[in-house]
Amino acid sequence: MTRTHPAASAVAAWARALARTTPARVQWDRVALTAAGITSPVALSLALAPHDDALIGAGALASMGALAASVMDVGLAGIERVHRMVFVSITATIGFALGTAVHGHAVLTFIAVIVAGFLSGLSGAISATASKSAIYFLMFVVMAANTDFGLASAWTAPLVFFVGATWRVLLTVLAAAYEGRAFAPERAAVARVYSAIVDQLVADGVAERERAGVALTRALNDAYDVLVAARTELAAHDQRWQSLVAVLNASAPVVDATIASSEDRGAVSPDVLASLRAVQAWVADPSRPVPRIPPPPPGGGPDRALVDAVRHVSHVIDGLAADAEGGGAADVSLPGKPSIAARLRSARRALTSGTELWGSILRLILCLAVAQGLCIIWQLDRPYLVMLTVAQVMKPDFGSIFGRAVQRGAGTLIGVAVGSLAVAVVPRGEWQILVVLILAAGIPVVMPRNYGLYSIITTPLAVVLVELHVSDSAGLLDVRLLDTLLGCAIVLALGYLPWPQTWHAPRHLAAQVAVIARSIAAYADLALRRPDDPNRIRMRREVYRRISDLRTTVAQSLAEPPTISAATASWLPEITALERVADAVTAVSTDAVSSGRRPPGRDADGVCAALSDLAEAAASGRRPTQPETVPGVSGALAAELAAARAALLAQQRGAQRRRRVRRPDSGPASSSSAGW
């Protein structure tokens, strides 16, 4: 049998990571809103004046504004969607106006692009919404500064652009108002939590239970995020919204008991599963019957804790159904939103605590400066193509730079083929409107799945909108391909390969794994000493959210070259092992609450010491110093700690083997870089 070379296997795995799509359900309401919002302005201009290039250009500009707003129509809560869309519409319009002001002036254009790049880089320290909005600010500075839209007055362009964005926001406002009458998105999010709990309870096998656990964490994060985002003064006094918050908070002991039951791996009572499915159905549709309360089982253990938790949920729902004033004593508290001042303090810490953020900003500015300089020196016909590629790819907080550069290049190759049909073959009029409609409808479908697919859709759409008012676009295809590849080359050659940050990514991941271990230690210290402390639930949610975020970071890094992605992926077993430790801590504390017997204090001491040792070992690259058997800790918790220790040792051995392969003539590798 032919054996595959390890290098070939690594390359094949990397290629699969680039082509992998993220599972996501199709939100048909966003498909309809995006298709209508982007298509209608340009369709109206083509219908009114099919031969007036200026009016068609204005319609295309309005569609671009609608496109900028559409990409931020994400999330479930209507108020959250509208806030994001308004913010990006304003920032993109400001960028468009700035680009218009410097259009035709080479020096001013160069300065404006550098300033816009600097502000876009800084935004990553504030929030994800600010970062995404800032990239469109940068993109439309670049586009307006390097493109003539053929309007009689240059300042008409930003105004038309803003009108198009406003039109798209208005569509979402109307749709969100209709959906929000019954809090439909919020209901769906809370119902998915109980559906995920059932999936976790019925999961069979280690792999299936792990997938179900990840899905449950994601469902909890989404539900709390959407309810926090939807919280307004009006909603806070609405009984329906209070009921959703109360039922979501009531799921906390059920989640604890579910984790404990998964650790115990015993059979779950059919009455419990039926009650949980009834809760899910009642949340989705309150007109359904109130869920039946399952009978208490004899004895104790995880099954008793699970039944008690489900009975608690049923009692909460009974109280909500009986109390027309808003749920009586039900818990309707939610985590607070970070204030603007808190975000600014966090941004200041990010800017002053190290060089990583400043290095990312410098890389972005360097690539933009070189790209704009080459466009000016070579007098490219459509310089915005190079600049847009650099701006879209060179955003480190959006994931793998290398992966986006490759996906952008490959997506453009296919997108150019589609654009060739749309611009050169499809006649101007209703057929091009149909092309715009199909491409616009595809944006919400592919955007959460894969950046390459997103490029395949947005490339021809941008081509059609930018070039629709130009009578002869025959040379556009080769230009777009070459300019896009030039932009990708600039990013890889100047913003990726020469920088130490690129090759030190696994070390940064080691530090994040250490943070996870320390957060689990803090959680264990509270959960094992005071299992009935109400702060335990909050700390448990924070731990699992951090683990979920770290998994996302690792998944994004898998699109890096094999040398980096293999080192990054080697941390996945340790992350999973630490999550299992958190599961075991939750199981012990849940059993303590159910039985009334607290674990001995030495258990907490031993667990915290072992986790702190793992954190230090992960961060520094040294071997764990704690013994395999932790003194004072027994049972499943001791086994999971031993598994986490073994996973870390395996990761360190793998890192040493990779270093020996890269440096076969060097001496023994230092253990200080075991994160590689």
Short mmCIF file of C-alpha atoms in Angstrom, two decimals, residues 27-41 63 66-74 81 85 167-168 171-172 175 436-445 447 454 457-458 461:
data_model
loop_
_atom_site.label_atom_id
_atom_site.label_comp_id
_atom_site.label_asym_id
_atom_site.label_seq_id
_atom_site.Cartn_x
_atom_site.Cartn_y
_atom_site.Cartn_z
CA GLN A 27 -32.15 33.11 7.05
CA TRP A 28 -34.63 33.60 4.26
CA ASP A 29 -35.84 36.93 5.60
CA ARG A 30 -32.29 38.35 5.19
CA VAL A 31 -32.12 36.86 1.69
CA ALA A 32 -35.30 38.68 0.69
CA LEU A 33 -34.32 41.97 2.35
CA THR A 34 -30.81 41.98 0.85
CA ALA A 35 -32.02 41.08 -2.61
CA ALA A 36 -34.72 43.77 -2.59
CA GLY A 37 -32.57 46.42 -0.92
CA ILE A 38 -29.59 46.12 -3.27
CA THR A 39 -31.46 45.47 -6.50
CA SER A 40 -34.26 48.03 -6.35
CA PRO A 41 -32.21 51.27 -6.69
CA SER A 63 -27.18 49.97 -4.49
CA ALA A 66 -27.51 49.24 0.33
CA LEU A 67 -24.73 46.64 -0.04
CA ALA A 68 -22.69 48.27 2.75
CA ALA A 69 -25.71 48.22 5.08
CA SER A 70 -26.68 44.66 4.10
CA VAL A 71 -23.41 43.08 5.19
CA MET A 72 -24.08 44.32 8.75
CA ASP A 73 -27.62 42.93 8.88
CA VAL A 74 -26.50 40.18 11.24
CA ARG A 81 -29.44 44.74 13.66
CA MET A 85 -26.59 48.92 10.04
CA TRP A 167 -33.31 52.61 2.19
CA ARG A 168 -31.79 49.27 3.16
CA LEU A 171 -36.38 47.63 5.14
CA THR A 172 -34.79 45.99 8.19
CA ALA A 175 -39.10 43.66 9.11
CA VAL A 436 -27.83 41.65 -9.55
CA LEU A 437 -30.88 40.15 -7.83
CA ILE A 438 -29.43 36.62 -7.80
CA LEU A 439 -25.99 37.76 -6.60
CA ALA A 440 -27.45 40.02 -3.89
CA ALA A 441 -29.69 37.22 -2.63
CA GLY A 442 -26.65 34.97 -2.32
CA ILE A 443 -24.78 37.28 0.08
CA PRO A 444 -26.61 36.28 3.32
CA VAL A 445 -26.35 32.63 2.29
CA MET A 447 -21.29 35.25 4.03
CA TYR A 454 -18.31 35.34 -0.35
CA ILE A 457 -20.60 36.39 -5.00
CA THR A 458 -19.40 39.91 -4.21
CA LEU A 461 -21.76 42.10 -7.98
#
